[in-house]
Amino acid sequence: MNVIGIIPARLQSTRLPNKLLLKETGQSLLEHTWRAAQKAKRLERIVVATDSTEIAEECQKFGAEVCMTGECANGTERAAVALESLAETPEIVVNIQGDEPEIDADHIDRVIAALEKRTDCEMATLANPILTADQVRDPSCVKVVCATDGRALYFSRASIPFSRDRACEDWFTYEPTPYQSSPWLQHIGLYAYRTAFLQAFVKMPATVLETTEQLEQLRALQAGAHIHVTVVASSSSGIDTPEDYAAFVKRHQSSH
């Protein structure tokens, strides 16, 4: 299938200004993400979608293809706008967040493979087991519950499923095993879309569930879309704060 990866990239960031252009490692954060995504075997092309001339100039320095989009409400809309400028329309689009320099290329391949296999699904994404009670209670850790066939039933910032008769801590009393340690899964924000659905999705109005939880994927669920969830052992960390970036720089320096 014709598959493209799009990295929506905006310059401004509230908690870490101009973070995609930070270069303490010798490469910009965006370049790290692009190079990591390039390792995916199923991606045929990667495009950086931006409204920033600074980001476009940076992409030209390290060889990335760039699409100028103008202002967009969010990364999903930016990816959809970028699609309109392509000479050929792909069958599958992978939305790759620009601030994930340690993204696992295998994870990209797995969301693509899931969408190729599950022809009944419009989207595919990932989740990993939650291994601490603190994560279960943390609203910034988005949880997902799934049907037995892997289709997402619901995403929430709440601790779903709710453990009625057992404290969260009790689930983690013993050394956890990766896939059977607890009933909780953390959603990983990597998405593959069928192109036609992505184009329709960005035109849909926001729903009550989406605005209540501030989770965009709930718009798709409430519209009746099927989202396949593949469970993986762990997730990479996005860079949101100066502390996140400092930790990434330290990891990078220690491995090079």
CSV table of N, CA and C in Angstrom, one decimal, residues 123-208:
chain,number,residue,atom,x,y,z
A,123,MET,N,-8.6,3.8,11.6
A,123,MET,CA,-7.4,4.3,12.2
A,123,MET,C,-6.8,3.2,13.0
A,124,ALA,N,-5.5,3.4,13.2
A,124,ALA,CA,-4.7,2.4,14.1
A,124,ALA,C,-3.8,3.2,15.0
A,125,THR,N,-3.6,2.7,16.2
A,125,THR,CA,-2.8,3.4,17.2
A,125,THR,C,-2.1,2.4,18.1
A,126,LEU,N,-1.5,2.8,19.1
A,126,LEU,CA,-0.7,1.9,20.0
A,126,LEU,C,-1.1,2.2,21.5
A,127,ALA,N,-0.7,1.2,22.3
A,127,ALA,CA,-0.8,1.3,23.8
A,127,ALA,C,0.2,0.5,24.4
A,128,ASN,N,0.6,0.8,25.7
A,128,ASN,CA,1.5,-0.1,26.4
A,128,ASN,C,1.0,-0.3,27.8
A,129,PRO,N,1.4,-1.3,28.5
A,129,PRO,CA,0.9,-1.6,29.8
A,129,PRO,C,1.3,-0.5,30.8
A,130,ILE,N,0.3,-0.2,31.7
A,130,ILE,CA,0.6,0.7,32.8
A,130,ILE,C,1.1,-0.1,34.0
A,131,LEU,N,2.2,0.3,34.5
A,131,LEU,CA,2.9,-0.5,35.5
A,131,LEU,C,3.0,0.1,36.9
A,132,THR,N,2.4,1.3,37.1
A,132,THR,CA,2.4,1.9,38.4
A,132,THR,C,1.0,2.5,38.7
A,133,ALA,N,0.6,2.5,40.0
A,133,ALA,CA,-0.6,3.1,40.4
A,133,ALA,C,-0.7,4.6,40.1
A,134,ASP,N,0.5,5.3,40.3
A,134,ASP,CA,0.5,6.7,40.0
A,134,ASP,C,0.1,7.0,38.6
A,135,GLN,N,0.5,6.2,37.6
A,135,GLN,CA,0.1,6.4,36.2
A,135,GLN,C,-1.4,6.2,36.0
A,136,VAL,N,-1.9,5.3,36.7
A,136,VAL,CA,-3.4,5.0,36.6
A,136,VAL,C,-4.2,6.2,37.0
A,137,ARG,N,-3.7,6.9,38.0
A,137,ARG,CA,-4.5,8.1,38.6
A,137,ARG,C,-4.1,9.4,37.9
A,138,ASP,N,-3.0,9.4,37.1
A,138,ASP,CA,-2.6,10.6,36.5
A,138,ASP,C,-3.4,11.0,35.3
A,139,PRO,N,-4.1,12.1,35.2
A,139,PRO,CA,-5.0,12.5,34.1
A,139,PRO,C,-4.2,12.8,32.8
A,140,SER,N,-2.9,13.1,32.9
A,140,SER,CA,-2.1,13.3,31.8
A,140,SER,C,-1.7,12.0,31.1
A,141,CYS,N,-1.9,10.9,31.8
A,141,CYS,CA,-1.7,9.6,31.2
A,141,CYS,C,-3.0,9.1,30.7
A,142,VAL,N,-3.2,9.1,29.4
A,142,VAL,CA,-4.5,8.7,28.8
A,142,VAL,C,-4.6,7.2,28.7
A,143,LYS,N,-5.7,6.7,29.2
A,143,LYS,CA,-6.0,5.3,29.2
A,143,LYS,C,-6.9,4.9,28.1
A,144,VAL,N,-6.7,3.6,27.7
A,144,VAL,CA,-7.6,3.1,26.6
A,144,VAL,C,-8.1,1.7,27.0
A,145,VAL,N,-9.3,1.4,26.8
A,145,VAL,CA,-9.9,0.0,27.0
A,145,VAL,C,-10.3,-0.5,25.6
A,146,CYS,N,-10.0,-1.8,25.4
A,146,CYS,CA,-10.2,-2.4,24.1
A,146,CYS,C,-11.1,-3.6,24.1
A,147,ALA,N,-11.7,-3.9,23.0
A,147,ALA,CA,-12.4,-5.2,22.8
A,147,ALA,C,-11.4,-6.3,22.6
A,148,THR,N,-11.8,-7.5,22.7
A,148,THR,CA,-10.9,-8.6,22.6
A,148,THR,C,-10.2,-8.7,21.2
A,149,ASP,N,-10.7,-8.1,20.2
A,149,ASP,CA,-10.1,-8.1,18.9
A,149,ASP,C,-9.2,-6.9,18.7
A,150,GLY,N,-9.0,-6.1,19.7
A,150,GLY,CA,-8.0,-4.9,19.7
A,150,GLY,C,-8.7,-3.6,19.3
A,151,ARG,N,-10.0,-3.6,19.0
A,151,ARG,CA,-10.6,-2.4,18.7
A,151,ARG,C,-10.9,-1.5,19.9
A,152,ALA,N,-10.5,-0.2,19.8
A,152,ALA,CA,-10.7,0.7,21.0
A,152,ALA,C,-12.2,0.8,21.3
A,153,LEU,N,-12.5,0.7,22.6
A,153,LEU,CA,-13.8,1.0,23.1
A,153,LEU,C,-13.9,2.4,23.6
A,154,TYR,N,-12.9,2.9,24.3
A,154,TYR,CA,-12.9,4.2,24.8
A,154,TYR,C,-11.5,4.7,25.3
A,155,PHE,N,-11.3,6.0,25.2
A,155,PHE,CA,-10.1,6.6,25.7
A,155,PHE,C,-10.5,7.6,26.8
A,156,SER,N,-9.7,7.7,27.8
A,156,SER,CA,-10.0,8.6,28.9
A,156,SER,C,-8.8,9.0,29.7
A,157,ARG,N,-9.0,10.2,30.3
A,157,ARG,CA,-8.0,10.6,31.3
A,157,ARG,C,-8.3,10.0,32.7
A,158,ALA,N,-9.5,9.4,32.8
A,158,ALA,CA,-9.8,8.8,34.1
A,158,ALA,C,-9.2,7.4,34.2
A,159,SER,N,-9.3,6.8,35.4
A,159,SER,CA,-8.7,5.5,35.6
A,159,SER,C,-9.6,4.4,35.1
A,160,ILE,N,-9.7,4.3,33.8
A,160,ILE,CA,-10.6,3.2,33.2
A,160,ILE,C,-9.7,2.0,32.9
A,161,PRO,N,-10.2,0.8,33.2
A,161,PRO,CA,-11.4,0.5,33.9
A,161,PRO,C,-11.2,0.8,35.4
A,162,PHE,N,-12.4,1.1,36.0
A,162,PHE,CA,-12.3,1.4,37.5
A,162,PHE,C,-12.3,0.1,38.3
A,163,SER,N,-11.3,0.1,39.2
A,163,SER,CA,-11.1,-1.1,40.0
A,163,SER,C,-12.0,-1.0,41.3
A,164,ARG,N,-13.1,-1.6,41.3
A,164,ARG,CA,-14.1,-1.4,42.3
A,164,ARG,C,-13.7,-2.1,43.7
A,165,ASP,N,-13.2,-3.3,43.6
A,165,ASP,CA,-13.0,-4.1,44.8
A,165,ASP,C,-11.5,-4.2,45.2
A,166,ARG,N,-10.7,-3.5,44.5
A,166,ARG,CA,-9.2,-3.7,44.7
A,166,ARG,C,-8.5,-2.4,44.5
A,167,ALA,N,-7.7,-2.0,45.5
A,167,ALA,CA,-6.9,-0.7,45.3
A,167,ALA,C,-5.9,-0.8,44.2
A,168,CYS,N,-5.7,0.3,43.5
A,168,CYS,CA,-4.7,0.3,42.4
A,168,CYS,C,-3.4,-0.3,42.8
A,169,GLU,N,-2.9,0.0,44.0
A,169,GLU,CA,-1.6,-0.5,44.4
A,169,GLU,C,-1.5,-2.0,44.5
A,170,ASP,N,-2.7,-2.6,44.8
A,170,ASP,CA,-2.7,-4.1,45.0
A,170,ASP,C,-2.4,-4.8,43.6
A,171,TRP,N,-2.7,-4.1,42.5
A,171,TRP,CA,-2.4,-4.8,41.2
A,171,TRP,C,-0.9,-4.8,41.0
A,172,PHE,N,-0.1,-4.0,41.7
A,172,PHE,CA,1.3,-3.9,41.4
A,172,PHE,C,2.2,-4.4,42.6
A,173,THR,N,1.6,-5.3,43.4
A,173,THR,CA,2.3,-5.8,44.6
A,173,THR,C,3.5,-6.6,44.2
A,174,TYR,N,3.3,-7.4,43.1
A,174,TYR,CA,4.3,-8.4,42.7
A,174,TYR,C,5.0,-7.8,41.4
A,175,GLU,N,6.1,-8.4,41.1
A,175,GLU,CA,6.9,-8.0,39.9
A,175,GLU,C,6.0,-8.2,38.7
A,176,PRO,N,5.7,-7.1,38.0
A,176,PRO,CA,4.8,-7.2,36.9
A,176,PRO,C,5.4,-7.9,35.7
A,177,THR,N,4.5,-8.5,34.9
A,177,THR,CA,4.9,-9.0,33.6
A,177,THR,C,4.4,-8.1,32.5
A,178,PRO,N,5.0,-7.9,31.4
A,178,PRO,CA,4.7,-6.9,30.5
A,178,PRO,C,3.2,-6.8,30.0
A,179,TYR,N,2.6,-7.9,29.8
A,179,TYR,CA,1.3,-7.9,29.2
A,179,TYR,C,0.1,-8.3,30.1
A,180,GLN,N,0.5,-8.8,31.3
A,180,GLN,CA,-0.6,-9.4,32.1
A,180,GLN,C,-0.5,-8.8,33.5
A,181,SER,N,0.1,-7.7,33.7
A,181,SER,CA,0.3,-7.1,35.0
A,181,SER,C,-0.9,-6.4,35.6
A,182,SER,N,-1.7,-5.8,34.8
A,182,SER,CA,-2.8,-5.0,35.2
A,182,SER,C,-3.8,-4.8,34.1
A,183,PRO,N,-5.0,-4.4,34.4
A,183,PRO,CA,-6.0,-4.2,33.4
A,183,PRO,C,-5.9,-2.8,32.7
A,184,TRP,N,-4.8,-2.0,33.0
A,184,TRP,CA,-4.7,-0.7,32.4
A,184,TRP,C,-3.7,-0.6,31.3
A,185,LEU,N,-4.1,0.1,30.3
A,185,LEU,CA,-3.3,0.4,29.1
A,185,LEU,C,-3.1,1.9,28.9
A,186,GLN,N,-1.9,2.4,28.7
A,186,GLN,CA,-1.7,3.8,28.4
A,186,GLN,C,-1.6,4.0,26.9
A,187,HIS,N,-2.4,4.9,26.4
A,187,HIS,CA,-2.5,5.2,25.0
A,187,HIS,C,-1.2,5.9,24.5
A,188,ILE,N,-0.7,5.5,23.4
A,188,ILE,CA,0.5,6.1,22.8
A,188,ILE,C,0.0,6.9,21.6
A,189,GLY,N,0.4,8.2,21.5
A,189,GLY,CA,-0.2,9.1,20.5
A,189,GLY,C,0.4,9.0,19.1
A,190,LEU,N,0.5,7.8,18.6
A,190,LEU,CA,0.9,7.6,17.2
A,190,LEU,C,-0.3,7.1,16.4
A,191,TYR,N,-0.6,7.7,15.3
A,191,TYR,CA,-1.8,7.3,14.6
A,191,TYR,C,-1.5,7.0,13.1
A,192,ALA,N,-2.1,6.0,12.6
A,192,ALA,CA,-2.2,5.8,11.1
A,192,ALA,C,-3.6,5.9,10.7
A,193,TYR,N,-3.9,6.6,9.6
A,193,TYR,CA,-5.2,6.9,9.1
A,193,TYR,C,-5.4,6.4,7.7
A,194,ARG,N,-6.5,5.9,7.4
A,194,ARG,CA,-6.8,5.8,5.9
A,194,ARG,C,-7.1,7.2,5.5
A,195,THR,N,-6.5,7.5,4.3
A,195,THR,CA,-6.5,8.9,3.9
A,195,THR,C,-7.9,9.5,3.8
A,196,ALA,N,-8.8,8.8,3.2
A,196,ALA,CA,-10.1,9.3,3.0
A,196,ALA,C,-10.8,9.6,4.4
A,197,PHE,N,-10.5,8.8,5.4
A,197,PHE,CA,-11.1,9.1,6.7
A,197,PHE,C,-10.4,10.3,7.3
A,198,LEU,N,-9.1,10.5,7.2
A,198,LEU,CA,-8.4,11.6,7.7
A,198,LEU,C,-9.0,12.9,7.1
A,199,GLN,N,-9.2,12.9,5.8
A,199,GLN,CA,-9.8,14.1,5.2
A,199,GLN,C,-11.2,14.4,5.7
A,200,ALA,N,-12.0,13.3,5.9
A,200,ALA,CA,-13.3,13.5,6.5
A,200,ALA,C,-13.3,13.9,7.9
A,201,PHE,N,-12.4,13.3,8.7
A,201,PHE,CA,-12.3,13.6,10.1
A,201,PHE,C,-12.1,15.0,10.5
A,202,VAL,N,-11.1,15.7,9.8
A,202,VAL,CA,-10.8,17.1,10.1
A,202,VAL,C,-12.0,18.0,9.8
A,203,LYS,N,-12.9,17.6,9.0
A,203,LYS,CA,-14.1,18.4,8.7
A,203,LYS,C,-15.2,18.2,9.7
A,204,MET,N,-15.1,17.2,10.5
A,204,MET,CA,-16.2,16.9,11.5
A,204,MET,C,-16.1,17.9,12.6
A,205,PRO,N,-17.3,18.3,13.1
A,205,PRO,CA,-17.3,19.2,14.3
A,205,PRO,C,-16.8,18.5,15.6
A,206,ALA,N,-16.2,19.2,16.5
A,206,ALA,CA,-15.8,18.6,17.8
A,206,ALA,C,-17.1,18.1,18.5
A,207,THR,N,-16.9,17.0,19.2
A,207,THR,CA,-18.0,16.3,19.9
A,207,THR,C,-18.0,16.6,21.4
A,208,VAL,N,-19.0,16.3,22.1
A,208,VAL,CA,-19.1,16.5,23.5
A,208,VAL,C,-18.0,15.7,24.2
